[in-house]
mmCIF file of C-alpha atoms and ligand atoms in Angstrom:
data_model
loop_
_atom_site.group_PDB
_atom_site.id
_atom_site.type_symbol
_atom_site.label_atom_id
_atom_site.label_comp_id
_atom_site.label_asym_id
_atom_site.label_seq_id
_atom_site.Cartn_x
_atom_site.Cartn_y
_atom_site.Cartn_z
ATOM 1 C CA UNK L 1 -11.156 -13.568 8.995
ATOM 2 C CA UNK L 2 -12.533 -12.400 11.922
ATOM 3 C CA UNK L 3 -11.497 -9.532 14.608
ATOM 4 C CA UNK L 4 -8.091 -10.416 13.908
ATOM 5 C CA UNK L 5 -7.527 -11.375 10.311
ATOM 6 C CA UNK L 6 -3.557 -10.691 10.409
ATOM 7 C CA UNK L 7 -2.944 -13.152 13.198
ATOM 8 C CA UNK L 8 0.179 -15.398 12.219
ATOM 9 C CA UNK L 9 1.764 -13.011 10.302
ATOM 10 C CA UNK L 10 4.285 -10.940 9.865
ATOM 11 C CA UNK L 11 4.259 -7.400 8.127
ATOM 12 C CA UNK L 12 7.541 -5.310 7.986
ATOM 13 C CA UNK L 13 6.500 -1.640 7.264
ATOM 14 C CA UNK L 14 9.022 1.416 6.770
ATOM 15 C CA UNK L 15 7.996 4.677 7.545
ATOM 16 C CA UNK L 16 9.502 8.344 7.835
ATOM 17 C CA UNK L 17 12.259 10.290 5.999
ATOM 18 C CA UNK L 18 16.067 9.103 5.722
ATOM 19 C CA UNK L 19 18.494 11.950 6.412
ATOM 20 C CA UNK L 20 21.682 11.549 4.739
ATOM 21 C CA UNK L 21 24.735 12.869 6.246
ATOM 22 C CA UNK L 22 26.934 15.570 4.503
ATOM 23 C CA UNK L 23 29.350 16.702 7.349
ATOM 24 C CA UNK L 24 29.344 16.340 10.762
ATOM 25 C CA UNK L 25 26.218 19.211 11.290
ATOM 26 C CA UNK L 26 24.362 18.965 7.743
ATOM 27 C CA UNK L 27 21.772 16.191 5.919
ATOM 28 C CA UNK L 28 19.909 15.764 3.004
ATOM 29 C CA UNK L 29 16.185 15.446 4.248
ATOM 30 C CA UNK L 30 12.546 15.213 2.954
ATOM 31 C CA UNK L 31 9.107 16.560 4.620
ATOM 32 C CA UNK L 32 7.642 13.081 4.937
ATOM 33 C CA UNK L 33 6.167 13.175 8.974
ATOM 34 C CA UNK L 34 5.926 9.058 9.248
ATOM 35 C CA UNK L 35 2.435 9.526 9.922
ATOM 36 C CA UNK L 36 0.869 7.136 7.054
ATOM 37 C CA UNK L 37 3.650 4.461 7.620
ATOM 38 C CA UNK L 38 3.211 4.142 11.537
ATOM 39 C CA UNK L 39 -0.593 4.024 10.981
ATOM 40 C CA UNK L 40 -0.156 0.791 8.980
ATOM 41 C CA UNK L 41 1.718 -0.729 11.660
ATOM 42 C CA UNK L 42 -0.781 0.184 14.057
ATOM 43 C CA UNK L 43 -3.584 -0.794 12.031
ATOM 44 C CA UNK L 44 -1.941 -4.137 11.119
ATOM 45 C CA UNK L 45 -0.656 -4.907 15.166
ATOM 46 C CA UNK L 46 -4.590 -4.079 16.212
ATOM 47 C CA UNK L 47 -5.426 -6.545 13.588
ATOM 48 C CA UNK L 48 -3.593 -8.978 15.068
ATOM 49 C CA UNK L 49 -0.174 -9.302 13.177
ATOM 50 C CA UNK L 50 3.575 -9.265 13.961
ATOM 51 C CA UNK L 51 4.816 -5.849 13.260
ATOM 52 C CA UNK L 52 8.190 -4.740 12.674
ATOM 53 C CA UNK L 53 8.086 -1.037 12.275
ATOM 54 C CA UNK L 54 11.958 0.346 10.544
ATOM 55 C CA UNK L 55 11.606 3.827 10.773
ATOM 56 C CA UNK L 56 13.477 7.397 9.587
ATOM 57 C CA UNK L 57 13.508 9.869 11.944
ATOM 58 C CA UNK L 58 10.304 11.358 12.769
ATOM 59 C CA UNK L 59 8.362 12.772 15.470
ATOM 60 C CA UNK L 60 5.590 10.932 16.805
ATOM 61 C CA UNK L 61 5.528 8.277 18.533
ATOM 62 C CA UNK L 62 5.949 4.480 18.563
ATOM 63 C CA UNK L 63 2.945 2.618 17.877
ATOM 64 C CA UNK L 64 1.764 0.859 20.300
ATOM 65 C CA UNK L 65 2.050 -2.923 19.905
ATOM 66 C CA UNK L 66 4.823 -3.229 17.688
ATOM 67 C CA UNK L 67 9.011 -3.934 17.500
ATOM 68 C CA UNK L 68 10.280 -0.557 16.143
ATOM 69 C CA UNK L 69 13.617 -0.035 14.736
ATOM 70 C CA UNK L 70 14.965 3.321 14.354
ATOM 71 C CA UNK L 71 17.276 4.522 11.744
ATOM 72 C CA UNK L 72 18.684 7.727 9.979
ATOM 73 C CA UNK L 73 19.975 6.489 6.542
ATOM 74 C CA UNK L 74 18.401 5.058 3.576
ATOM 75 C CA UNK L 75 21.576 2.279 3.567
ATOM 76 C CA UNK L 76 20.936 2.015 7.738
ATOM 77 C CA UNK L 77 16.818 1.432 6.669
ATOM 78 C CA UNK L 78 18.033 -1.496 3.788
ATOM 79 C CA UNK L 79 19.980 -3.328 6.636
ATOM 80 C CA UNK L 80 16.990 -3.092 8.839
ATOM 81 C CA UNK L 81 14.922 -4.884 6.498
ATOM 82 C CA UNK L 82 16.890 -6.803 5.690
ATOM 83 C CA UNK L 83 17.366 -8.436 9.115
ATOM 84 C CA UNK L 84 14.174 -8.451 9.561
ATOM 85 C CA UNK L 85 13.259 -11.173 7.061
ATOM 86 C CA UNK L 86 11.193 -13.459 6.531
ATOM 87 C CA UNK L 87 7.799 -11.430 6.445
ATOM 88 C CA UNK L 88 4.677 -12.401 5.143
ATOM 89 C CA UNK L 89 3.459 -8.764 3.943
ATOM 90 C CA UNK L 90 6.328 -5.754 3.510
ATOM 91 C CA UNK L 91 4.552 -2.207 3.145
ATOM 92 C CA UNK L 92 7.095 -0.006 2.207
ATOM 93 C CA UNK L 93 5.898 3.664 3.245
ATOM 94 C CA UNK L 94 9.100 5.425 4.312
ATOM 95 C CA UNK L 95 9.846 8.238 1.780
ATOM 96 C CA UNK L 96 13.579 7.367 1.016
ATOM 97 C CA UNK L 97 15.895 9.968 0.081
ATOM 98 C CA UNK L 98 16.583 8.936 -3.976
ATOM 99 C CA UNK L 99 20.493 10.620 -2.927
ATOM 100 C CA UNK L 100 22.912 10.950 -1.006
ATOM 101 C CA UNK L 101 26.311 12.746 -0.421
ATOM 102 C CA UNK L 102 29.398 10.918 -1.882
ATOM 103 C CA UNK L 103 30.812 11.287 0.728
ATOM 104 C CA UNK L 104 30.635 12.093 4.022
ATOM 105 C CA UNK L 105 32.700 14.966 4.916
ATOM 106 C CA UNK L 106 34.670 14.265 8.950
ATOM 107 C CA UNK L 107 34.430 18.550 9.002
ATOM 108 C CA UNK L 108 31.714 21.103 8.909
ATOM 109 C CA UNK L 109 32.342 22.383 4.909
ATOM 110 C CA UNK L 110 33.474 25.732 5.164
ATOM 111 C CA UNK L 111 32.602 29.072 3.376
ATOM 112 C CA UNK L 112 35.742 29.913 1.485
ATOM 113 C CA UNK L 113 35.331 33.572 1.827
ATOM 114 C CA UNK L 114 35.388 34.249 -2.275
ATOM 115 C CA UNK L 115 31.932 33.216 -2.968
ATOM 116 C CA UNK L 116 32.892 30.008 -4.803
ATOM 117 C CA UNK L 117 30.592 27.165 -3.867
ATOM 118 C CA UNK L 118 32.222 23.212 -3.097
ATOM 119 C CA UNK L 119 30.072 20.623 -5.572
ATOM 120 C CA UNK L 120 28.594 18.507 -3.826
ATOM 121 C CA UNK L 121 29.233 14.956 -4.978
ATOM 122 C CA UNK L 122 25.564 12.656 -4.595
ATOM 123 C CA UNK L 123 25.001 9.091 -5.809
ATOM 124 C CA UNK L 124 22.070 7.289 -5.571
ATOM 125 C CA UNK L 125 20.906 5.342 -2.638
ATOM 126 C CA UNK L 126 19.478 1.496 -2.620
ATOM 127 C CA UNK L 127 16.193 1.114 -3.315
ATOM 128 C CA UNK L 128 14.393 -1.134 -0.335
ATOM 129 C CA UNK L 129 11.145 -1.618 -1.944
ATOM 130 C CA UNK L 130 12.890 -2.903 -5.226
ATOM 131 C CA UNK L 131 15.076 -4.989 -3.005
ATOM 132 C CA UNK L 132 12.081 -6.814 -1.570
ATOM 133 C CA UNK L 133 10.351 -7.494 -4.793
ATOM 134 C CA UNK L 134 12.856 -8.743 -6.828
ATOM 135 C CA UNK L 135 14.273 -10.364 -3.466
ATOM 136 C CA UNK L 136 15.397 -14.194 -5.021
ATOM 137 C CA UNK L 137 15.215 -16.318 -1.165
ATOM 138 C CA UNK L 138 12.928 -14.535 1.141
ATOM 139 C CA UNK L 139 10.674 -11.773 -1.108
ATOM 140 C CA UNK L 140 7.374 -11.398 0.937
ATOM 141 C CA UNK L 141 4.019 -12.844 -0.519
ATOM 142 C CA UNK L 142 2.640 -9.240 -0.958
ATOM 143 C CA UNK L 143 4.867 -6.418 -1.579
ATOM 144 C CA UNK L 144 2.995 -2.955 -1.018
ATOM 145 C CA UNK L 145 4.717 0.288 -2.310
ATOM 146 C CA UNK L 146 4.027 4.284 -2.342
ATOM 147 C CA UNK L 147 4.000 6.596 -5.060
ATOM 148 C CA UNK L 148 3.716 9.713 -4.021
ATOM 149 C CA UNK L 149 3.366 11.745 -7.431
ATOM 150 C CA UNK L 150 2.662 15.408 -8.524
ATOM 151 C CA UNK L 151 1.486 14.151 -11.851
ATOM 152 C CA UNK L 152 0.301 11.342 -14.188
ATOM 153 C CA UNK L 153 -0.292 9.138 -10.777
ATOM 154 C CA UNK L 154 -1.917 5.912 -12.332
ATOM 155 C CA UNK L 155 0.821 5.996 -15.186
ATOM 156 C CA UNK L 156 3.774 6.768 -12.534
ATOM 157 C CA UNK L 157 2.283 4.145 -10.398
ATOM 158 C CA UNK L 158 2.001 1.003 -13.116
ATOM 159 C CA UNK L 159 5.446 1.540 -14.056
ATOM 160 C CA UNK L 160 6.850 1.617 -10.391
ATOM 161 C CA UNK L 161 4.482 -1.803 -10.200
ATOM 162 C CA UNK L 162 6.856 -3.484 -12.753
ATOM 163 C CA UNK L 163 10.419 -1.917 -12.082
ATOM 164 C CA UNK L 164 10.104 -2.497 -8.502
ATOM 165 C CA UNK L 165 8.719 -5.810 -8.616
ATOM 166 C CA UNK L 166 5.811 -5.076 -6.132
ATOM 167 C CA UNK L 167 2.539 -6.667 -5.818
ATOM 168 C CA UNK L 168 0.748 -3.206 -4.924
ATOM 169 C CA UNK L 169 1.083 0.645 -4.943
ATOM 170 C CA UNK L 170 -0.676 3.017 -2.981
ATOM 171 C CA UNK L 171 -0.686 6.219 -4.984
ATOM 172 C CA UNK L 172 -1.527 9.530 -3.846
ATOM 173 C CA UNK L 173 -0.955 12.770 -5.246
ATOM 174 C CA UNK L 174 1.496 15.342 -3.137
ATOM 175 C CA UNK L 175 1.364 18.443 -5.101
ATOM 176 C CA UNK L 176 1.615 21.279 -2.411
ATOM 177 C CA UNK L 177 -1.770 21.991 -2.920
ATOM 178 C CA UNK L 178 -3.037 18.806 -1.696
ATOM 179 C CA UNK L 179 -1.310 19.378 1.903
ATOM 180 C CA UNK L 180 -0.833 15.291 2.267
ATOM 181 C CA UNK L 181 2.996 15.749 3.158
ATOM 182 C CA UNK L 182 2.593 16.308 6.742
ATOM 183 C CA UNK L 183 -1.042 16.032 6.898
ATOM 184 C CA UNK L 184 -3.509 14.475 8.081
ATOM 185 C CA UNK L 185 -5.650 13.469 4.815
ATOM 186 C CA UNK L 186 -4.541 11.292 2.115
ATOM 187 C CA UNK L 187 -6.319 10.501 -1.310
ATOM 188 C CA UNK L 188 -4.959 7.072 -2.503
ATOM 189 C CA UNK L 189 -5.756 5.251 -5.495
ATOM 190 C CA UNK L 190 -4.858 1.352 -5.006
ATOM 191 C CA UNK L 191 -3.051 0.047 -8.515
ATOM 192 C CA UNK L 192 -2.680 -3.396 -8.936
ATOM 193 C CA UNK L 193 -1.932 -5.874 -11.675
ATOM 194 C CA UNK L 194 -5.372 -6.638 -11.946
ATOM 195 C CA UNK L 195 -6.614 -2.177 -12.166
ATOM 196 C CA UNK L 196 -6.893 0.426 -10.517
ATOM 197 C CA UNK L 197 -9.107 1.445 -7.298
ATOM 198 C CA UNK L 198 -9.845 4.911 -6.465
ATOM 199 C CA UNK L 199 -10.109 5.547 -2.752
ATOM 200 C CA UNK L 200 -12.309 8.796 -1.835
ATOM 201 C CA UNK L 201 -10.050 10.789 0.676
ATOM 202 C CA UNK L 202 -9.718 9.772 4.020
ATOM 203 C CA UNK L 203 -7.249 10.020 6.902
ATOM 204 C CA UNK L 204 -4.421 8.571 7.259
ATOM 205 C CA UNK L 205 -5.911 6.236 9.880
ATOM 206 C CA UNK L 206 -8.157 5.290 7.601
ATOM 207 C CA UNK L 207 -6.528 4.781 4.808
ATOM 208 C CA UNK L 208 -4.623 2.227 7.303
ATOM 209 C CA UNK L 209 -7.624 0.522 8.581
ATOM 210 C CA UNK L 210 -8.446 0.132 4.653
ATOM 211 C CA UNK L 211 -4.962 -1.092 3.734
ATOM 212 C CA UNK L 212 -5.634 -4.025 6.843
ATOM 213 C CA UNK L 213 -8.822 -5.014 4.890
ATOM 214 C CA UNK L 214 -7.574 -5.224 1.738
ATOM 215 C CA UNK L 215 -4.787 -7.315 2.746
ATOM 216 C CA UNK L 216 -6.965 -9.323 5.078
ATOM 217 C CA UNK L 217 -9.066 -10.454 1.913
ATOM 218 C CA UNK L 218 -6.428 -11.236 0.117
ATOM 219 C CA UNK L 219 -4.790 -13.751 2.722
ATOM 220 C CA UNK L 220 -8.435 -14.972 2.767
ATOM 221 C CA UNK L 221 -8.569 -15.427 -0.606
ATOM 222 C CA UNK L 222 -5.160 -16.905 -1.099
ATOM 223 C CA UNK L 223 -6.386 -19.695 1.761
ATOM 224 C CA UNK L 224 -3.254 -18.537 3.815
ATOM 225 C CA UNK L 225 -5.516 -16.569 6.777
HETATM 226 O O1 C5P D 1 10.686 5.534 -6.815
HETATM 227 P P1 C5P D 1 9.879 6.168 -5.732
HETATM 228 O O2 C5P D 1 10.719 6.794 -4.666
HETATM 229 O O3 C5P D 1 8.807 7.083 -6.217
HETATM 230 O O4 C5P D 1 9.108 4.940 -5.089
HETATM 231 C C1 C5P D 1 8.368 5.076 -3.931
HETATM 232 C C2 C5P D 1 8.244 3.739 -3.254
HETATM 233 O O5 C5P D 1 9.500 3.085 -3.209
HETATM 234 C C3 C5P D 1 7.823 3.873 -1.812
HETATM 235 O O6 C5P D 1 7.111 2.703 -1.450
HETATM 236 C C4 C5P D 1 9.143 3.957 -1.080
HETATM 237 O O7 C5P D 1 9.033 3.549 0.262
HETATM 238 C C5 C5P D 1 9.985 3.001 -1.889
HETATM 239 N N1 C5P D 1 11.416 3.343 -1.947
HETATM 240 C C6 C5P D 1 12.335 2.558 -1.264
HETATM 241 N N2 C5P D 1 13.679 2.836 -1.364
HETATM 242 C C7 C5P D 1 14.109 3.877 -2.105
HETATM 243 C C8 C5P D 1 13.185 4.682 -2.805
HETATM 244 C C9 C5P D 1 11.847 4.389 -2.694
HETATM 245 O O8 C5P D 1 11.921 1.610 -0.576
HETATM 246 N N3 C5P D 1 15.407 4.132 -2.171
#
């Protein structure tokens, strides 16, 4: 492999929250900061890969090194990817809002003045990791998800294995407790087809810089690095 075992490649990575409109001043939104995602494309630019970087709306920087596309919406993210096919390796970190409204309203909804609240209409939004795995021209040779879980994480994360189609899952726990949603730590246990790794915790730098190896042995392995 050497200093840069990703050389030749290409790895798409998503990162950040979606925000999904509701009127012209409101959005449905998430606490995910984009720091694990954009520390993946870092780690995999330093390592010598082609990096597109689609990411939510967040607030840190670009990484250095790689072509970042910015986006708001979980159906603006989807397109992204999509254009952004082929890729060798798609790590799929952004936390995706699961809804969104109906519609979107052209006015601010208004307080009625009686107390009576408007429903508020939500349907669900694509799902871009499942899109890539099960993709039937151009789905990537490894397909890397997230599951960020409360509870039963190894369980959770073998069944989002098979109904997403991915090749990977990172797993880490997010109870409030753990402070990994907008941290700086993350405790990740790598499921696979082939079991289950527990990671001891780490940064999120690191857990990046771990990611790169893992992948770089596998290209090594598969006799494509
Ligand atoms: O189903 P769940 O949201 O727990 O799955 C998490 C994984 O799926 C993450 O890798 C996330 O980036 C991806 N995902 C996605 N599109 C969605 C929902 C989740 O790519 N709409």
């Amino acid at each position: 492999p050497g200093a840069r075992p990703l050389a030749g490649h290409h790895v798409l990575v998503t990162s950040g929250p979606t925000h999904e409109p509701i009127d012209p001043v409101r959005y449905i939104a998430n606490r995910s900061s984009g720091k694990q995602g954009h520390a993946i494309a870092a780690a995999a630019a330093r390592a010598g890969a082609r990096v597109t970087l689609v990411s939510g709306p967040v607030a840190i920087p670009d990484p250095p090194g790689v072509t970042t596309v910015h986006v708001e919406t979980a159906r603006q993210m989807l397109e992204a990817v999509e254009a952004a096919l082929p890729a060798d390796i798609a790590i799929m970190a952004a936390a995706v809002a699961d809804w969104r409204a109906a519609e979107e309203l052209d006015a601010k909804l208004k307080k009625d003045g009686t107390g009576a609240v408007a429903p508020l209409p939500l349907v669900q939004n694509p799902d871009i990791l499942a899109t890539l795995g099960r993709h039937h021209t151009l789905r990537p040779d490894l397909v890397i998800g997230f599951a960020a879980e409360t509870n039963d994480l190894k369980a959770h994360a073998e069944a989002k294995l098979r109904s997403k189609g991915a090749d990977w899952i990172l797993a880490n726990d997010v109870s409030p407790e753990t402070g990994v949603m907008g941290g700086d730590d993350n405790t990740i246990h790598l499921v696979t087809t082939s079991g289950v790794e527990p990671w001891p915790k780490m940064t999120k730098t690191e857990v990046a810089a771990r990611l790169v190896e893992r992948i770089a042995d596998r290209l090594g392995k598969s006799g494509s690095g």
